[in-house]
Amino acid sequence: MIAIVKYNAGNVLSVQYALQRIGVDSIVTDDFEVIRTADKVIFPGVGHAQSAMQYLKEKGLDKLIISLQQPVLGICLGLQLMCKHSEEGDTTCLGIFDTQVKLFSSPALKVPQIGWNNIYNYKSELFNELSEQAFVYTVHSYYATISEHTTATTDYILPFSAALQKNNFYAVQFHPEKSSVAGETILKNFIQLT
Amino acid sequence: MLTKRIIPCLDIRDGRTVKGINFENIRDAGDPVELALLYSQQGADELVFLDITATVEKRKTLVELVKRIATNINIPFTVGGGISTVEDVSVLLQHGADKVSINTAAFKNPQLIADLSNRFGSQCVVLAIDTKKEEDGEWYVYLSGGRTKTGTRTIEWAKQAVALGAGEILLTSMNNDGTKAGFAVDITLLLSNQLPVPVIASGGAGCMEHFKEIFQQGNAAAALAASIFHYKEIGIPTLKKYLSNEKIAIRL
């Protein structure tokens, strides 16, 4: 069973629907035991880093998430919360990745970045079978810097981490659940991890 | 590179797709979920569903439709039409919509934009503006599906809305809508150059060159069209290939 972590960040249902479309059952839950014993855990999120971290701490979900042993996939805000620190609300995050999250800053380009952008320089089995320079759907104002954990890169104003990985922790900045066939390939790859 | 978006728009009434000419003469154009699926498979980057159902009880049909869309399609979609409260938005997002578009209610109560943005994030708040160029050469905001004129200039309202938290502007030119003579380049360029958020151009698409024009001359982040897609006058794959050949950043 796939557990999707339920917390005060939006768009959790879209992830469940996307898994349904590739024939995978999942449960949206904040039950510690269900999350701890799930085959895989998805940590989604659309929202504000500071309020999300505060909520995770109040519920004790912060300690639970960093202690997980099975494959975990952070999505969008999920990725940012798995980093060390976010400029959004000057928030100390979970610290799984030793990576900083910063605000896009450029008078020449629109912020947030909304739409389809290509990813490249794949370094994870999450991107098996994916075409080079695949397009994925992305909506965000903050980005994770390039670090030793970067497993895919994308460019907007500057190159940043489209994906990160450390041990059993995987994360993507874009929304695979809304990224058409490319997103389905990535979700299938995650489901097939052992 | 971030690409320009092609967005088919489905006008919904009582759960069916419809299309009017110049905001009138509504014709039936098919089942919205079937169309949505077709468009997503053809490479549409996003979808917009505008509900023009008048009555409150029919809104439940919309919520059911949103859920059907969300379970069936794998690209983002926006829902608009008749949204006036935080609760309306909450219900639509809970059923799987990615964004909502607000129009008349936001103009009458600008605080709604701030409330939605604070609660759900500006990325899901699309401000729709119906605009018309008057004889004085200025573009003004129109409300209630284009029936009510205001004395507010479009650029002023757009700036105020973005300051309150609107994450995107969906700009429909009433002069161009239904004419198939091309998008309104001047007002699209003005908004796009002066606002820090993406502008979606709408109204007037008649041929592929119009899309090229609105991206290159109007600096639009996205272009929205309805009837040319519904009536298969332009195929999305053909359009995207054309734009890509014209050196416009497009997802193929």
PDB file of C-alpha atoms in Angstrom, chain B residues 4-211:
ATOM      1  CA  LYS B   4       4.257  28.915 -23.856  1.00  0.00           C
ATOM      2  CA  ARG B   5       0.977  27.202 -22.993  1.00  0.00           C
ATOM      3  CA  ILE B   6      -1.910  26.255 -25.273  1.00  0.00           C
ATOM      4  CA  ILE B   7      -5.149  26.152 -23.301  1.00  0.00           C
ATOM      5  CA  PRO B   8      -8.442  24.909 -24.723  1.00  0.00           C
ATOM      6  CA  CYS B   9     -11.387  26.433 -22.896  1.00  0.00           C
ATOM      7  CA  LEU B  10     -14.597  24.531 -22.336  1.00  0.00           C
ATOM      8  CA  ASP B  11     -17.679  26.589 -21.546  1.00  0.00           C
ATOM      9  CA  ILE B  12     -19.957  24.425 -19.454  1.00  0.00           C
ATOM     10  CA  ARG B  13     -23.709  24.724 -19.057  1.00  0.00           C
ATOM     11  CA  ASP B  14     -25.662  22.072 -17.127  1.00  0.00           C
ATOM     12  CA  GLY B  15     -22.738  19.677 -17.484  1.00  0.00           C
ATOM     13  CA  ARG B  16     -22.325  20.047 -21.286  1.00  0.00           C
ATOM     14  CA  THR B  17     -19.782  21.955 -23.366  1.00  0.00           C
ATOM     15  CA  VAL B  18     -21.226  24.973 -25.143  1.00  0.00           C
ATOM     16  CA  LYS B  19     -19.816  27.827 -27.175  1.00  0.00           C
ATOM     17  CA  GLY B  20     -21.266  31.255 -27.869  1.00  0.00           C
ATOM     18  CA  ILE B  21     -20.300  33.878 -30.420  1.00  0.00           C
ATOM     19  CA  ASN B  22     -19.620  37.313 -28.890  1.00  0.00           C
ATOM     20  CA  PHE B  23     -20.896  35.997 -25.543  1.00  0.00           C
ATOM     21  CA  GLU B  24     -24.250  35.010 -27.160  1.00  0.00           C
ATOM     22  CA  ASN B  25     -25.799  32.390 -29.493  1.00  0.00           C
ATOM     23  CA  ILE B  26     -24.924  29.334 -27.451  1.00  0.00           C
ATOM     24  CA  ARG B  27     -24.461  26.061 -29.319  1.00  0.00           C
ATOM     25  CA  ASP B  28     -23.862  22.548 -27.942  1.00  0.00           C
ATOM     26  CA  ALA B  29     -20.336  21.171 -28.467  1.00  0.00           C
ATOM     27  CA  GLY B  30     -20.219  17.862 -26.600  1.00  0.00           C
ATOM     28  CA  ASP B  31     -19.309  16.035 -23.379  1.00  0.00           C
ATOM     29  CA  PRO B  32     -16.682  17.968 -21.390  1.00  0.00           C
ATOM     30  CA  VAL B  33     -14.811  14.964 -19.999  1.00  0.00           C
ATOM     31  CA  GLU B  34     -14.516  13.327 -23.432  1.00  0.00           C
ATOM     32  CA  LEU B  35     -13.235  16.582 -24.873  1.00  0.00           C
ATOM     33  CA  ALA B  36     -10.877  17.128 -21.943  1.00  0.00           C
ATOM     34  CA  LEU B  37      -9.377  13.680 -22.407  1.00  0.00           C
ATOM     35  CA  LEU B  38      -8.968  14.209 -26.131  1.00  0.00           C
ATOM     36  CA  TYR B  39      -7.262  17.562 -25.635  1.00  0.00           C
ATOM     37  CA  SER B  40      -4.914  16.279 -22.941  1.00  0.00           C
ATOM     38  CA  GLN B  41      -3.898  13.372 -25.186  1.00  0.00           C
ATOM     39  CA  GLN B  42      -3.342  15.789 -28.070  1.00  0.00           C
ATOM     40  CA  GLY B  43      -0.884  17.854 -26.038  1.00  0.00           C
ATOM     41  CA  ALA B  44      -2.962  20.645 -24.488  1.00  0.00           C
ATOM     42  CA  ASP B  45      -0.871  22.168 -21.706  1.00  0.00           C
ATOM     43  CA  GLU B  46      -3.769  23.021 -19.449  1.00  0.00           C
ATOM     44  CA  LEU B  47      -7.558  23.207 -19.560  1.00  0.00           C
ATOM     45  CA  VAL B  48     -10.024  25.831 -18.431  1.00  0.00           C
ATOM     46  CA  PHE B  49     -13.653  25.037 -17.618  1.00  0.00           C
ATOM     47  CA  LEU B  50     -15.982  28.012 -17.335  1.00  0.00           C
ATOM     48  CA  ASP B  51     -19.370  27.211 -15.861  1.00  0.00           C
ATOM     49  CA  ILE B  52     -22.100  29.438 -17.242  1.00  0.00           C
ATOM     50  CA  THR B  53     -24.880  27.637 -15.393  1.00  0.00           C
ATOM     51  CA  ALA B  54     -27.087  30.232 -13.778  1.00  0.00           C
ATOM     52  CA  THR B  55     -28.829  28.407 -10.960  1.00  0.00           C
ATOM     53  CA  VAL B  56     -27.460  27.369  -7.596  1.00  0.00           C
ATOM     54  CA  GLU B  57     -28.773  23.798  -7.656  1.00  0.00           C
ATOM     55  CA  LYS B  58     -27.025  23.140 -10.963  1.00  0.00           C
ATOM     56  CA  ARG B  59     -23.707  24.027  -9.286  1.00  0.00           C
ATOM     57  CA  LYS B  60     -23.717  20.560  -7.736  1.00  0.00           C
ATOM     58  CA  THR B  61     -23.498  19.219 -11.283  1.00  0.00           C
ATOM     59  CA  LEU B  62     -20.324  21.269 -11.672  1.00  0.00           C
ATOM     60  CA  VAL B  63     -18.695  19.806  -8.550  1.00  0.00           C
ATOM     61  CA  GLU B  64     -19.424  16.282  -9.795  1.00  0.00           C
ATOM     62  CA  LEU B  65     -18.005  17.232 -13.173  1.00  0.00           C
ATOM     63  CA  VAL B  66     -14.822  18.615 -11.579  1.00  0.00           C
ATOM     64  CA  LYS B  67     -14.281  15.304  -9.824  1.00  0.00           C
ATOM     65  CA  ARG B  68     -14.790  13.370 -13.075  1.00  0.00           C
ATOM     66  CA  ILE B  69     -12.288  15.635 -14.828  1.00  0.00           C
ATOM     67  CA  ALA B  70      -9.722  15.330 -12.033  1.00  0.00           C
ATOM     68  CA  THR B  71      -9.892  11.534 -11.986  1.00  0.00           C
ATOM     69  CA  ASN B  72      -9.630  11.245 -15.762  1.00  0.00           C
ATOM     70  CA  ILE B  73      -7.106  13.786 -17.005  1.00  0.00           C
ATOM     71  CA  ASN B  74      -3.389  14.091 -16.272  1.00  0.00           C
ATOM     72  CA  ILE B  75      -2.777  17.809 -16.875  1.00  0.00           C
ATOM     73  CA  PRO B  76      -3.707  20.848 -14.743  1.00  0.00           C
ATOM     74  CA  PHE B  77      -7.087  22.517 -15.031  1.00  0.00           C
ATOM     75  CA  THR B  78      -8.812  25.687 -13.902  1.00  0.00           C
ATOM     76  CA  VAL B  79     -12.488  26.039 -13.040  1.00  0.00           C
ATOM     77  CA  GLY B  80     -14.364  29.325 -13.192  1.00  0.00           C
ATOM     78  CA  GLY B  81     -17.807  30.839 -13.415  1.00  0.00           C
ATOM     79  CA  GLY B  82     -19.987  32.161 -10.627  1.00  0.00           C
ATOM     80  CA  ILE B  83     -17.365  31.756  -7.890  1.00  0.00           C
ATOM     81  CA  SER B  84     -17.967  34.301  -5.141  1.00  0.00           C
ATOM     82  CA  THR B  85     -16.810  32.854  -1.820  1.00  0.00           C
ATOM     83  CA  VAL B  86     -13.854  31.106  -0.171  1.00  0.00           C
ATOM     84  CA  GLU B  87     -16.196  28.167   0.425  1.00  0.00           C
ATOM     85  CA  ASP B  88     -16.980  27.866  -3.332  1.00  0.00           C
ATOM     86  CA  VAL B  89     -13.254  27.625  -4.002  1.00  0.00           C
ATOM     87  CA  SER B  90     -12.586  25.199  -1.196  1.00  0.00           C
ATOM     88  CA  VAL B  91     -15.187  22.773  -2.594  1.00  0.00           C
ATOM     89  CA  LEU B  92     -13.779  22.960  -6.138  1.00  0.00           C
ATOM     90  CA  LEU B  93     -10.161  22.463  -5.003  1.00  0.00           C
ATOM     91  CA  GLN B  94     -11.192  19.597  -2.729  1.00  0.00           C
ATOM     92  CA  HIS B  95     -12.727  17.860  -5.723  1.00  0.00           C
ATOM     93  CA  GLY B  96      -9.505  18.115  -7.694  1.00  0.00           C
ATOM     94  CA  ALA B  97      -9.401  21.487  -9.471  1.00  0.00           C
ATOM     95  CA  ASP B  98      -5.865  22.939  -9.600  1.00  0.00           C
ATOM     96  CA  LYS B  99      -6.874  26.572  -9.920  1.00  0.00           C
ATOM     97  CA  VAL B 100     -10.015  28.669  -9.907  1.00  0.00           C
ATOM     98  CA  SER B 101     -10.782  31.714 -11.962  1.00  0.00           C
ATOM     99  CA  ILE B 102     -12.723  34.583 -10.448  1.00  0.00           C
ATOM    100  CA  ASN B 103     -14.157  37.579 -12.232  1.00  0.00           C
ATOM    101  CA  THR B 104     -17.208  39.681 -11.291  1.00  0.00           C
ATOM    102  CA  ALA B 105     -17.224  38.708  -7.604  1.00  0.00           C
ATOM    103  CA  ALA B 106     -13.570  39.739  -7.260  1.00  0.00           C
ATOM    104  CA  PHE B 107     -14.225  43.108  -8.853  1.00  0.00           C
ATOM    105  CA  LYS B 108     -17.145  43.764  -6.517  1.00  0.00           C
ATOM    106  CA  ASN B 109     -15.195  42.478  -3.504  1.00  0.00           C
ATOM    107  CA  PRO B 110     -11.414  42.699  -4.096  1.00  0.00           C
ATOM    108  CA  GLN B 111     -10.766  41.318  -0.612  1.00  0.00           C
ATOM    109  CA  LEU B 112     -11.873  37.935  -2.032  1.00  0.00           C
ATOM    110  CA  ILE B 113      -8.573  37.791  -3.965  1.00  0.00           C
ATOM    111  CA  ALA B 114      -6.535  38.340  -0.797  1.00  0.00           C
ATOM    112  CA  ASP B 115      -8.630  35.823   1.150  1.00  0.00           C
ATOM    113  CA  LEU B 116      -8.205  33.142  -1.525  1.00  0.00           C
ATOM    114  CA  SER B 117      -4.522  33.840  -1.979  1.00  0.00           C
ATOM    115  CA  ASN B 118      -3.828  33.692   1.757  1.00  0.00           C
ATOM    116  CA  ARG B 119      -5.794  30.505   2.221  1.00  0.00           C
ATOM    117  CA  PHE B 120      -4.881  28.512  -0.907  1.00  0.00           C
ATOM    118  CA  GLY B 121      -1.836  30.307  -2.349  1.00  0.00           C
ATOM    119  CA  SER B 122      -1.695  32.767  -5.238  1.00  0.00           C
ATOM    120  CA  GLN B 123      -0.744  29.959  -7.644  1.00  0.00           C
ATOM    121  CA  CYS B 124      -4.358  28.788  -7.707  1.00  0.00           C
ATOM    122  CA  VAL B 125      -6.005  32.209  -8.028  1.00  0.00           C
ATOM    123  CA  VAL B 126      -6.582  33.201 -11.662  1.00  0.00           C
ATOM    124  CA  LEU B 127      -8.187  36.598 -12.127  1.00  0.00           C
ATOM    125  CA  ALA B 128     -10.346  36.667 -15.268  1.00  0.00           C
ATOM    126  CA  ILE B 129     -10.986  40.043 -16.863  1.00  0.00           C
ATOM    127  CA  ASP B 130     -13.439  40.644 -19.696  1.00  0.00           C
ATOM    128  CA  THR B 131     -12.249  43.796 -21.395  1.00  0.00           C
ATOM    129  CA  LYS B 132     -13.433  46.060 -24.191  1.00  0.00           C
ATOM    130  CA  LYS B 133     -11.717  48.870 -26.041  1.00  0.00           C
ATOM    131  CA  GLU B 134     -13.918  51.942 -26.107  1.00  0.00           C
ATOM    132  CA  GLU B 135     -13.977  54.824 -28.556  1.00  0.00           C
ATOM    133  CA  ASP B 136     -11.521  56.736 -26.391  1.00  0.00           C
ATOM    134  CA  GLY B 137      -8.954  54.051 -27.190  1.00  0.00           C
ATOM    135  CA  GLU B 138      -8.812  52.766 -23.582  1.00  0.00           C
ATOM    136  CA  TRP B 139      -9.535  49.216 -22.431  1.00  0.00           C
ATOM    137  CA  TYR B 140     -12.227  48.960 -19.726  1.00  0.00           C
ATOM    138  CA  VAL B 141     -13.343  46.172 -17.402  1.00  0.00           C
ATOM    139  CA  TYR B 142     -16.729  44.562 -18.093  1.00  0.00           C
ATOM    140  CA  LEU B 143     -18.614  42.383 -15.616  1.00  0.00           C
ATOM    141  CA  SER B 144     -21.297  39.685 -15.587  1.00  0.00           C
ATOM    142  CA  GLY B 145     -20.184  37.887 -18.732  1.00  0.00           C
ATOM    143  CA  GLY B 146     -19.675  41.132 -20.618  1.00  0.00           C
ATOM    144  CA  ARG B 147     -23.118  42.581 -19.902  1.00  0.00           C
ATOM    145  CA  THR B 148     -22.097  45.342 -17.475  1.00  0.00           C
ATOM    146  CA  LYS B 149     -19.655  48.119 -18.273  1.00  0.00           C
ATOM    147  CA  THR B 150     -17.482  49.639 -15.549  1.00  0.00           C
ATOM    148  CA  GLY B 151     -15.518  52.866 -15.664  1.00  0.00           C
ATOM    149  CA  THR B 152     -12.344  51.086 -14.520  1.00  0.00           C
ATOM    150  CA  ARG B 153      -9.402  50.769 -16.868  1.00  0.00           C
ATOM    151  CA  THR B 154      -8.198  47.185 -17.283  1.00  0.00           C
ATOM    152  CA  ILE B 155      -4.556  47.886 -16.440  1.00  0.00           C
ATOM    153  CA  GLU B 156      -5.531  49.540 -13.144  1.00  0.00           C
ATOM    154  CA  TRP B 157      -7.735  46.652 -12.057  1.00  0.00           C
ATOM    155  CA  ALA B 158      -5.126  44.074 -13.098  1.00  0.00           C
ATOM    156  CA  LYS B 159      -2.405  45.818 -11.076  1.00  0.00           C
ATOM    157  CA  GLN B 160      -4.643  46.028  -8.022  1.00  0.00           C
ATOM    158  CA  ALA B 161      -5.627  42.351  -8.320  1.00  0.00           C
ATOM    159  CA  VAL B 162      -2.011  41.200  -8.580  1.00  0.00           C
ATOM    160  CA  ALA B 163      -1.071  43.297  -5.557  1.00  0.00           C
ATOM    161  CA  LEU B 164      -3.859  41.515  -3.657  1.00  0.00           C
ATOM    162  CA  GLY B 165      -2.527  38.091  -4.630  1.00  0.00           C
ATOM    163  CA  ALA B 166      -3.847  37.047  -8.060  1.00  0.00           C
ATOM    164  CA  GLY B 167      -1.319  34.580  -9.510  1.00  0.00           C
ATOM    165  CA  GLU B 168      -2.337  34.813 -13.175  1.00  0.00           C
ATOM    166  CA  ILE B 169      -4.503  37.035 -15.358  1.00  0.00           C
ATOM    167  CA  LEU B 170      -6.908  35.503 -17.882  1.00  0.00           C
ATOM    168  CA  LEU B 171      -7.601  38.365 -20.257  1.00  0.00           C
ATOM    169  CA  THR B 172     -10.541  38.103 -22.679  1.00  0.00           C
ATOM    170  CA  SER B 173     -10.993  40.832 -25.256  1.00  0.00           C
ATOM    171  CA  MET B 174     -14.675  41.281 -26.047  1.00  0.00           C
ATOM    172  CA  ASN B 175     -13.765  43.157 -29.228  1.00  0.00           C
ATOM    173  CA  ASN B 176     -11.932  40.081 -30.487  1.00  0.00           C
ATOM    174  CA  ASP B 177     -13.902  37.202 -28.939  1.00  0.00           C
ATOM    175  CA  GLY B 178     -15.711  35.165 -31.584  1.00  0.00           C
ATOM    176  CA  THR B 179     -14.323  37.192 -34.488  1.00  0.00           C
ATOM    177  CA  LYS B 180     -11.509  34.775 -35.445  1.00  0.00           C
ATOM    178  CA  ALA B 181      -9.558  37.897 -36.433  1.00  0.00           C
ATOM    179  CA  GLY B 182      -6.753  37.415 -33.896  1.00  0.00           C
ATOM    180  CA  PHE B 183      -6.065  38.132 -30.225  1.00  0.00           C
ATOM    181  CA  ALA B 184      -5.913  41.669 -28.792  1.00  0.00           C
ATOM    182  CA  VAL B 185      -2.169  42.234 -28.965  1.00  0.00           C
ATOM    183  CA  ASP B 186      -1.948  45.751 -27.496  1.00  0.00           C
ATOM    184  CA  ILE B 187      -3.735  45.173 -24.169  1.00  0.00           C
ATOM    185  CA  THR B 188      -2.099  41.740 -23.744  1.00  0.00           C
ATOM    186  CA  LEU B 189       1.351  43.270 -24.225  1.00  0.00           C
ATOM    187  CA  LEU B 190       0.582  46.115 -21.840  1.00  0.00           C
ATOM    188  CA  LEU B 191      -0.515  43.763 -19.056  1.00  0.00           C
ATOM    189  CA  SER B 192       2.245  41.267 -19.700  1.00  0.00           C
ATOM    190  CA  ASN B 193       4.945  43.932 -19.584  1.00  0.00           C
ATOM    191  CA  GLN B 194       3.612  45.683 -16.503  1.00  0.00           C
ATOM    192  CA  LEU B 195       2.611  42.727 -14.325  1.00  0.00           C
ATOM    193  CA  PRO B 196       4.947  40.282 -12.548  1.00  0.00           C
ATOM    194  CA  VAL B 197       2.523  37.371 -13.175  1.00  0.00           C
ATOM    195  CA  PRO B 198       1.691  35.388 -16.345  1.00  0.00           C
ATOM    196  CA  VAL B 199      -1.005  36.691 -18.698  1.00  0.00           C
ATOM    197  CA  ILE B 200      -3.257  34.249 -20.571  1.00  0.00           C
ATOM    198  CA  ALA B 201      -4.620  35.812 -23.762  1.00  0.00           C
ATOM    199  CA  SER B 202      -8.161  34.878 -24.791  1.00  0.00           C
ATOM    200  CA  GLY B 203     -10.585  35.799 -27.529  1.00  0.00           C
ATOM    201  CA  GLY B 204     -10.144  35.995 -31.275  1.00  0.00           C
ATOM    202  CA  ALA B 205      -8.056  32.965 -32.264  1.00  0.00           C
ATOM    203  CA  GLY B 206      -8.865  32.054 -35.858  1.00  0.00           C
ATOM    204  CA  CYS B 207      -5.671  30.612 -37.322  1.00  0.00           C
ATOM    205  CA  MET B 208      -2.247  29.404 -36.223  1.00  0.00           C
ATOM    206  CA  GLU B 209      -0.575  32.712 -37.067  1.00  0.00           C
ATOM    207  CA  HIS B 210      -2.694  34.396 -34.386  1.00  0.00           C
ATOM    208  CA  PHE B 211      -1.052  32.242 -31.720  1.00  0.00           C
TER     209      PHE B 211
END
